[in-house]
Amino acid sequence: MRDTAFFRRWMAVASAAVNREAARLTELDSPIGDADHGSNMQRGFTAVGAALEKDAPDTPGAVLVLAGRTLISTVGGASGPLYGTLLRRTGKALGEAAEVSDEQLRDALHAGVDAVAQLGGAAPGDKTMLDALVPAVDALGTSYEAARDAAENGALATVPLQARKGRASYLGERSIGHQDPGATSSALLIAALAEVAAA
Ligand code: ADP
Ligand code: MG
């Protein structure tokens, strides 16, 4: 079973990964975006850390709902509402239990990823974060390591795609040949989950 501390660790490890990779995320957002994805994610996850410290939510669901709400209110870019929705919807799906099973977490993440697809109107193949998130959630049925690898491969597989959603889609065919920044940050979040699950 996974308790509240597990979800706080996930957010902390995710935040550290975002800080470590911020420059790279912004670099990826330069040719096909507006060069703010790293700073958006950094600002958002720094605020998540502060909010979790201040409010000390005491269930897994409450941790993710607060994290999601914080991302929505602190990140101006497209990724804020999308990641915020992912975490908020996942947290809501976990309900008020003090501990959740891996199966419950998988089902909840499924609901969270579905909510991202609904909000953004994107599907796998559109060169967005969903190209990492959808295969990751599918692979969670196997293991956290499989989900991490699926997210990483999904992010790499965005390179030859033409963007059909978000800012990168304005570039049309010129979006081809670049890795999607949001799929890359999604792979970091899933890797953080796999890391805390293995600990
Ligand atoms: P902005 O595009 O507003 O500058 P960011 O740079 O923070 O926001 O995030 C860009 C990322 O958001 C993209 O790389 C993509 O993965 C993701 N994204 C953008 N639009 C959508 C959408 N409609 N559905 C899913 N993900 C999206
Ligand atoms: Mg951007």
PDB file of C-alpha atoms and ligand atoms in Angstrom:
ATOM      1  CA  MET A   1       0.000   0.000   0.000  1.00  0.00           C
ATOM      2  CA  ARG A   2       1.086   3.577  -0.691  1.00  0.00           C
ATOM      3  CA  ASP A   3       0.632   6.163   2.044  1.00  0.00           C
ATOM      4  CA  THR A   4       0.607   9.961   2.149  1.00  0.00           C
ATOM      5  CA  ALA A   5       4.391  10.119   2.613  1.00  0.00           C
ATOM      6  CA  PHE A   6       4.854   8.160  -0.620  1.00  0.00           C
ATOM      7  CA  PHE A   7       2.939  10.817  -2.571  1.00  0.00           C
ATOM      8  CA  ARG A   8       4.858  13.639  -0.892  1.00  0.00           C
ATOM      9  CA  ARG A   9       8.100  11.878  -1.873  1.00  0.00           C
ATOM     10  CA  TRP A  10       6.848  11.541  -5.460  1.00  0.00           C
ATOM     11  CA  MET A  11       6.212  15.296  -5.658  1.00  0.00           C
ATOM     12  CA  ALA A  12       9.591  16.060  -4.047  1.00  0.00           C
ATOM     13  CA  VAL A  13      11.520  13.779  -6.421  1.00  0.00           C
ATOM     14  CA  ALA A  14       9.567  15.180  -9.378  1.00  0.00           C
ATOM     15  CA  SER A  15      10.415  18.703  -8.263  1.00  0.00           C
ATOM     16  CA  ALA A  16      14.112  17.838  -7.992  1.00  0.00           C
ATOM     17  CA  ALA A  17      14.051  16.305 -11.487  1.00  0.00           C
ATOM     18  CA  VAL A  18      12.327  19.381 -12.916  1.00  0.00           C
ATOM     19  CA  ASN A  19      14.956  21.622 -11.308  1.00  0.00           C
ATOM     20  CA  ARG A  20      17.780  19.452 -12.622  1.00  0.00           C
ATOM     21  CA  GLU A  21      16.334  19.340 -16.175  1.00  0.00           C
ATOM     22  CA  ALA A  22      14.809  22.831 -16.373  1.00  0.00           C
ATOM     23  CA  ALA A  23      17.408  24.175 -18.797  1.00  0.00           C
ATOM     24  CA  ARG A  24      16.907  21.204 -21.093  1.00  0.00           C
ATOM     25  CA  LEU A  25      13.098  21.519 -21.011  1.00  0.00           C
ATOM     26  CA  THR A  26      13.386  25.177 -21.959  1.00  0.00           C
ATOM     27  CA  GLU A  27      15.878  24.337 -24.687  1.00  0.00           C
ATOM     28  CA  LEU A  28      13.409  21.800 -26.149  1.00  0.00           C
ATOM     29  CA  ASP A  29      10.686  24.465 -25.988  1.00  0.00           C
ATOM     30  CA  SER A  30      12.826  26.909 -28.002  1.00  0.00           C
ATOM     31  CA  PRO A  31      12.578  25.608 -31.591  1.00  0.00           C
ATOM     32  CA  ILE A  32       8.900  24.549 -31.337  1.00  0.00           C
ATOM     33  CA  GLY A  33       7.584  26.806 -28.571  1.00  0.00           C
ATOM     34  CA  ASP A  34       8.340  29.919 -26.577  1.00  0.00           C
ATOM     35  CA  ALA A  35      11.245  28.710 -24.447  1.00  0.00           C
ATOM     36  CA  ASP A  36       9.405  28.705 -21.127  1.00  0.00           C
ATOM     37  CA  HIS A  37       8.630  25.072 -20.367  1.00  0.00           C
ATOM     38  CA  GLY A  38      11.522  24.600 -17.934  1.00  0.00           C
ATOM     39  CA  SER A  39      10.742  27.785 -16.033  1.00  0.00           C
ATOM     40  CA  ASN A  40       7.010  26.998 -16.048  1.00  0.00           C
ATOM     41  CA  MET A  41       7.621  23.570 -14.530  1.00  0.00           C
ATOM     42  CA  GLN A  42      10.147  24.906 -12.042  1.00  0.00           C
ATOM     43  CA  ARG A  43       7.836  27.648 -10.844  1.00  0.00           C
ATOM     44  CA  GLY A  44       4.944  25.190 -10.565  1.00  0.00           C
ATOM     45  CA  PHE A  45       6.768  22.468  -8.662  1.00  0.00           C
ATOM     46  CA  THR A  46       8.482  24.940  -6.339  1.00  0.00           C
ATOM     47  CA  ALA A  47       5.008  26.216  -5.450  1.00  0.00           C
ATOM     48  CA  VAL A  48       3.787  22.622  -4.998  1.00  0.00           C
ATOM     49  CA  GLY A  49       6.590  21.995  -2.495  1.00  0.00           C
ATOM     50  CA  ALA A  50       5.672  25.136  -0.559  1.00  0.00           C
ATOM     51  CA  ALA A  51       1.946  24.313  -0.572  1.00  0.00           C
ATOM     52  CA  LEU A  52       2.537  20.754   0.671  1.00  0.00           C
ATOM     53  CA  GLU A  53       4.756  22.137   3.424  1.00  0.00           C
ATOM     54  CA  LYS A  54       2.220  24.736   4.479  1.00  0.00           C
ATOM     55  CA  ASP A  55      -1.040  22.767   4.309  1.00  0.00           C
ATOM     56  CA  ALA A  56       0.276  19.280   5.172  1.00  0.00           C
ATOM     57  CA  PRO A  57      -2.514  17.318   3.420  1.00  0.00           C
ATOM     58  CA  ASP A  58      -3.002  13.996   5.189  1.00  0.00           C
ATOM     59  CA  THR A  59      -4.205  11.591   2.504  1.00  0.00           C
ATOM     60  CA  PRO A  60      -2.714  10.518  -0.858  1.00  0.00           C
ATOM     61  CA  GLY A  61      -5.682  12.030  -2.671  1.00  0.00           C
ATOM     62  CA  ALA A  62      -5.365  15.349  -0.839  1.00  0.00           C
ATOM     63  CA  VAL A  63      -1.637  15.579  -1.691  1.00  0.00           C
ATOM     64  CA  LEU A  64      -2.334  15.237  -5.410  1.00  0.00           C
ATOM     65  CA  VAL A  65      -5.399  17.501  -5.391  1.00  0.00           C
ATOM     66  CA  LEU A  66      -3.395  20.252  -3.671  1.00  0.00           C
ATOM     67  CA  ALA A  67      -0.441  19.747  -6.028  1.00  0.00           C
ATOM     68  CA  GLY A  68      -2.738  19.926  -9.044  1.00  0.00           C
ATOM     69  CA  ARG A  69      -4.546  22.994  -7.813  1.00  0.00           C
ATOM     70  CA  THR A  70      -1.216  24.688  -7.143  1.00  0.00           C
ATOM     71  CA  LEU A  71       0.060  23.974 -10.667  1.00  0.00           C
ATOM     72  CA  ILE A  72      -3.131  25.395 -12.162  1.00  0.00           C
ATOM     73  CA  SER A  73      -2.832  28.601 -10.153  1.00  0.00           C
ATOM     74  CA  THR A  74       0.911  29.187 -10.580  1.00  0.00           C
ATOM     75  CA  VAL A  75       1.723  28.097 -14.156  1.00  0.00           C
ATOM     76  CA  GLY A  76       0.497  30.390 -16.888  1.00  0.00           C
ATOM     77  CA  GLY A  77       1.423  28.174 -19.841  1.00  0.00           C
ATOM     78  CA  ALA A  78      -0.646  25.398 -21.352  1.00  0.00           C
ATOM     79  CA  SER A  79       1.215  22.851 -19.264  1.00  0.00           C
ATOM     80  CA  GLY A  80      -0.039  24.287 -15.933  1.00  0.00           C
ATOM     81  CA  PRO A  81      -3.745  23.539 -16.403  1.00  0.00           C
ATOM     82  CA  LEU A  82      -2.893  20.224 -18.114  1.00  0.00           C
ATOM     83  CA  TYR A  83      -0.540  18.892 -15.410  1.00  0.00           C
ATOM     84  CA  GLY A  84      -2.774  20.458 -12.783  1.00  0.00           C
ATOM     85  CA  THR A  85      -5.729  18.543 -14.168  1.00  0.00           C
ATOM     86  CA  LEU A  86      -3.673  15.337 -14.301  1.00  0.00           C
ATOM     87  CA  LEU A  87      -2.795  15.509 -10.599  1.00  0.00           C
ATOM     88  CA  ARG A  88      -6.118  16.899  -9.389  1.00  0.00           C
ATOM     89  CA  ARG A  89      -8.176  14.316 -11.241  1.00  0.00           C
ATOM     90  CA  THR A  90      -5.851  11.510 -10.140  1.00  0.00           C
ATOM     91  CA  GLY A  91      -6.110  12.734  -6.547  1.00  0.00           C
ATOM     92  CA  LYS A  92      -9.893  12.928  -6.704  1.00  0.00           C
ATOM     93  CA  ALA A  93     -10.031   9.385  -8.056  1.00  0.00           C
ATOM     94  CA  LEU A  94      -8.012   8.193  -5.034  1.00  0.00           C
ATOM     95  CA  GLY A  95     -10.741   9.487  -2.718  1.00  0.00           C
ATOM     96  CA  GLU A  96     -10.100   9.935   0.997  1.00  0.00           C
ATOM     97  CA  ALA A  97      -8.301   6.697   1.833  1.00  0.00           C
ATOM     98  CA  ALA A  98      -5.217   6.936   4.078  1.00  0.00           C
ATOM     99  CA  GLU A  99      -3.415   4.358   1.901  1.00  0.00           C
ATOM    100  CA  VAL A 100      -4.007   3.212  -1.659  1.00  0.00           C
ATOM    101  CA  SER A 101      -3.012   0.092  -3.563  1.00  0.00           C
ATOM    102  CA  ASP A 102      -0.898   0.134  -6.716  1.00  0.00           C
ATOM    103  CA  GLU A 103      -3.977  -0.975  -8.618  1.00  0.00           C
ATOM    104  CA  GLN A 104      -5.998   1.972  -7.267  1.00  0.00           C
ATOM    105  CA  LEU A 105      -3.174   4.321  -8.210  1.00  0.00           C
ATOM    106  CA  ARG A 106      -3.051   2.890 -11.719  1.00  0.00           C
ATOM    107  CA  ASP A 107      -6.809   3.334 -12.179  1.00  0.00           C
ATOM    108  CA  ALA A 108      -6.625   6.851 -10.760  1.00  0.00           C
ATOM    109  CA  LEU A 109      -3.772   7.835 -13.085  1.00  0.00           C
ATOM    110  CA  HIS A 110      -5.791   6.441 -15.957  1.00  0.00           C
ATOM    111  CA  ALA A 111      -8.622   8.799 -15.026  1.00  0.00           C
ATOM    112  CA  GLY A 112      -6.134  11.657 -14.706  1.00  0.00           C
ATOM    113  CA  VAL A 113      -4.644  11.053 -18.149  1.00  0.00           C
ATOM    114  CA  ASP A 114      -8.138  10.779 -19.649  1.00  0.00           C
ATOM    115  CA  ALA A 115      -8.949  14.180 -18.136  1.00  0.00           C
ATOM    116  CA  VAL A 116      -5.824  15.678 -19.758  1.00  0.00           C
ATOM    117  CA  ALA A 117      -6.910  14.306 -23.132  1.00  0.00           C
ATOM    118  CA  GLN A 118     -10.374  15.743 -22.653  1.00  0.00           C
ATOM    119  CA  LEU A 119      -9.160  19.178 -21.541  1.00  0.00           C
ATOM    120  CA  GLY A 120      -6.556  19.542 -24.288  1.00  0.00           C
ATOM    121  CA  GLY A 121      -8.398  17.696 -27.025  1.00  0.00           C
ATOM    122  CA  ALA A 122      -5.223  15.795 -27.915  1.00  0.00           C
ATOM    123  CA  ALA A 123      -4.574  12.118 -28.569  1.00  0.00           C
ATOM    124  CA  PRO A 124      -1.379  10.057 -28.790  1.00  0.00           C
ATOM    125  CA  GLY A 125       0.453  10.960 -31.999  1.00  0.00           C
ATOM    126  CA  ASP A 126      -0.309  14.683 -31.702  1.00  0.00           C
ATOM    127  CA  LYS A 127       3.184  15.384 -30.255  1.00  0.00           C
ATOM    128  CA  THR A 128       2.136  16.337 -26.725  1.00  0.00           C
ATOM    129  CA  MET A 129       2.624  15.114 -23.172  1.00  0.00           C
ATOM    130  CA  LEU A 130       0.043  12.420 -23.949  1.00  0.00           C
ATOM    131  CA  ASP A 131       2.643  10.661 -26.116  1.00  0.00           C
ATOM    132  CA  ALA A 132       4.486   9.865 -22.884  1.00  0.00           C
ATOM    133  CA  LEU A 133       1.564   9.666 -20.436  1.00  0.00           C
ATOM    134  CA  VAL A 134      -0.728   7.291 -22.324  1.00  0.00           C
ATOM    135  CA  PRO A 135       1.879   4.537 -22.924  1.00  0.00           C
ATOM    136  CA  ALA A 136       3.143   5.000 -19.356  1.00  0.00           C
ATOM    137  CA  VAL A 137      -0.262   4.453 -17.810  1.00  0.00           C
ATOM    138  CA  ASP A 138      -0.845   1.465 -20.085  1.00  0.00           C
ATOM    139  CA  ALA A 139       2.482  -0.048 -18.979  1.00  0.00           C
ATOM    140  CA  LEU A 140       1.684   0.455 -15.280  1.00  0.00           C
ATOM    141  CA  GLY A 141      -0.206  -2.818 -15.517  1.00  0.00           C
ATOM    142  CA  THR A 142       3.205  -4.468 -15.917  1.00  0.00           C
ATOM    143  CA  SER A 143       5.405  -2.471 -13.518  1.00  0.00           C
ATOM    144  CA  TYR A 144       6.558   1.014 -12.551  1.00  0.00           C
ATOM    145  CA  GLU A 145       9.832   0.378 -14.400  1.00  0.00           C
ATOM    146  CA  ALA A 146       7.892  -0.538 -17.545  1.00  0.00           C
ATOM    147  CA  ALA A 147       5.897   2.688 -17.187  1.00  0.00           C
ATOM    148  CA  ARG A 148       9.107   4.717 -16.821  1.00  0.00           C
ATOM    149  CA  ASP A 149      10.570   3.117 -19.962  1.00  0.00           C
ATOM    150  CA  ALA A 150       7.324   3.574 -21.900  1.00  0.00           C
ATOM    151  CA  ALA A 151       7.213   7.271 -21.002  1.00  0.00           C
ATOM    152  CA  GLU A 152      10.853   7.757 -21.973  1.00  0.00           C
ATOM    153  CA  ASN A 153      10.349   5.952 -25.289  1.00  0.00           C
ATOM    154  CA  GLY A 154       7.126   7.871 -25.879  1.00  0.00           C
ATOM    155  CA  ALA A 155       8.955  11.168 -25.414  1.00  0.00           C
ATOM    156  CA  LEU A 156      11.731  10.101 -27.818  1.00  0.00           C
ATOM    157  CA  ALA A 157       9.114   8.976 -30.335  1.00  0.00           C
ATOM    158  CA  THR A 158       7.711  12.521 -30.559  1.00  0.00           C
ATOM    159  CA  VAL A 159      10.768  13.645 -32.580  1.00  0.00           C
ATOM    160  CA  PRO A 160       9.478  12.629 -36.053  1.00  0.00           C
ATOM    161  CA  LEU A 161       5.884  13.688 -35.315  1.00  0.00           C
ATOM    162  CA  GLN A 162       4.194  16.837 -36.556  1.00  0.00           C
ATOM    163  CA  ALA A 163       2.514  18.746 -33.716  1.00  0.00           C
ATOM    164  CA  ARG A 164      -1.246  18.929 -33.966  1.00  0.00           C
ATOM    165  CA  LYS A 165      -1.965  20.622 -30.610  1.00  0.00           C
ATOM    166  CA  GLY A 166      -0.525  23.485 -28.623  1.00  0.00           C
ATOM    167  CA  ARG A 167       1.915  26.180 -29.621  1.00  0.00           C
ATOM    168  CA  ALA A 168       4.127  23.797 -31.632  1.00  0.00           C
ATOM    169  CA  SER A 169       1.220  23.081 -34.008  1.00  0.00           C
ATOM    170  CA  TYR A 170       1.479  26.668 -35.335  1.00  0.00           C
ATOM    171  CA  LEU A 171       4.754  25.581 -36.977  1.00  0.00           C
ATOM    172  CA  GLY A 172       3.103  22.874 -39.070  1.00  0.00           C
ATOM    173  CA  GLU A 173       5.711  20.664 -40.730  1.00  0.00           C
ATOM    174  CA  ARG A 174       8.520  22.670 -39.153  1.00  0.00           C
ATOM    175  CA  SER A 175       7.635  21.060 -35.815  1.00  0.00           C
ATOM    176  CA  ILE A 176       8.987  17.768 -37.190  1.00  0.00           C
ATOM    177  CA  GLY A 177      12.446  16.731 -35.969  1.00  0.00           C
ATOM    178  CA  HIS A 178      12.197  18.118 -32.429  1.00  0.00           C
ATOM    179  CA  GLN A 179      11.374  16.337 -29.181  1.00  0.00           C
ATOM    180  CA  ASP A 180       8.251  17.603 -27.443  1.00  0.00           C
ATOM    181  CA  PRO A 181       9.072  19.395 -24.177  1.00  0.00           C
ATOM    182  CA  GLY A 182       5.858  18.343 -22.423  1.00  0.00           C
ATOM    183  CA  ALA A 183       6.349  14.670 -23.297  1.00  0.00           C
ATOM    184  CA  THR A 184       9.868  15.031 -21.921  1.00  0.00           C
ATOM    185  CA  SER A 185       8.693  16.509 -18.605  1.00  0.00           C
ATOM    186  CA  SER A 186       5.998  13.823 -18.383  1.00  0.00           C
ATOM    187  CA  ALA A 187       8.729  11.195 -18.627  1.00  0.00           C
ATOM    188  CA  LEU A 188      10.470  12.919 -15.688  1.00  0.00           C
ATOM    189  CA  LEU A 189       7.295  12.735 -13.576  1.00  0.00           C
ATOM    190  CA  ILE A 190       6.810   9.052 -14.354  1.00  0.00           C
ATOM    191  CA  ALA A 191      10.492   8.317 -13.666  1.00  0.00           C
ATOM    192  CA  ALA A 192      10.085  10.065 -10.302  1.00  0.00           C
ATOM    193  CA  LEU A 193       7.107   7.822  -9.524  1.00  0.00           C
ATOM    194  CA  ALA A 194       9.094   4.716 -10.476  1.00  0.00           C
ATOM    195  CA  GLU A 195      11.974   5.864  -8.295  1.00  0.00           C
ATOM    196  CA  VAL A 196       9.886   6.333  -5.164  1.00  0.00           C
ATOM    197  CA  ALA A 197       7.979   3.108  -5.838  1.00  0.00           C
ATOM    198  CA  ALA A 198      11.255   1.179  -5.991  1.00  0.00           C
ATOM    199  CA  ALA A 199      12.646   2.712  -2.785  1.00  0.00           C
TER     200      ALA A 199
HETATM  201  P1  ADP B   1       3.023  26.896 -23.515  1.00  0.00           P
HETATM  202  O1  ADP B   1       2.877  26.043 -24.732  1.00  0.00           O
HETATM  203  O2  ADP B   1       1.776  27.621 -23.154  1.00  0.00           O
HETATM  204  O3  ADP B   1       4.236  27.771 -23.586  1.00  0.00           O
HETATM  205  P2  ADP B   1       4.544  25.029 -21.933  1.00  0.00           P
HETATM  206  O4  ADP B   1       5.709  25.450 -22.757  1.00  0.00           O
HETATM  207  O5  ADP B   1       4.749  25.037 -20.447  1.00  0.00           O
HETATM  208  O6  ADP B   1       3.265  25.879 -22.269  1.00  0.00           O
HETATM  209  O7  ADP B   1       4.127  23.542 -22.311  1.00  0.00           O
HETATM  210  C1  ADP B   1       4.163  23.089 -23.632  1.00  0.00           C
HETATM  211  C2  ADP B   1       3.780  21.618 -23.648  1.00  0.00           C
HETATM  212  O8  ADP B   1       2.418  21.469 -23.298  1.00  0.00           O
HETATM  213  C3  ADP B   1       3.907  20.972 -25.016  1.00  0.00           C
HETATM  214  O9  ADP B   1       5.229  20.500 -25.215  1.00  0.00           O
HETATM  215  C4  ADP B   1       2.900  19.847 -24.964  1.00  0.00           C
HETATM  216  O10 ADP B   1       3.482  18.644 -24.485  1.00  0.00           O
HETATM  217  C5  ADP B   1       1.898  20.320 -23.943  1.00  0.00           C
HETATM  218  N1  ADP B   1       0.628  20.666 -24.586  1.00  0.00           N
HETATM  219  C6  ADP B   1       0.320  21.821 -25.220  1.00  0.00           C
HETATM  220  N2  ADP B   1      -0.944  21.782 -25.677  1.00  0.00           N
HETATM  221  C7  ADP B   1      -1.453  20.572 -25.317  1.00  0.00           C
HETATM  222  C8  ADP B   1      -2.721  19.906 -25.463  1.00  0.00           C
HETATM  223  N3  ADP B   1      -3.736  20.508 -26.087  1.00  0.00           N
HETATM  224  N4  ADP B   1      -2.857  18.661 -24.955  1.00  0.00           N
HETATM  225  C9  ADP B   1      -1.843  18.062 -24.319  1.00  0.00           C
HETATM  226  N5  ADP B   1      -0.634  18.627 -24.108  1.00  0.00           N
HETATM  227  C10 ADP B   1      -0.441  19.865 -24.619  1.00  0.00           C
HETATM  228 MG    MG B   2       6.160  27.112 -23.806  1.00  0.00          MG
END
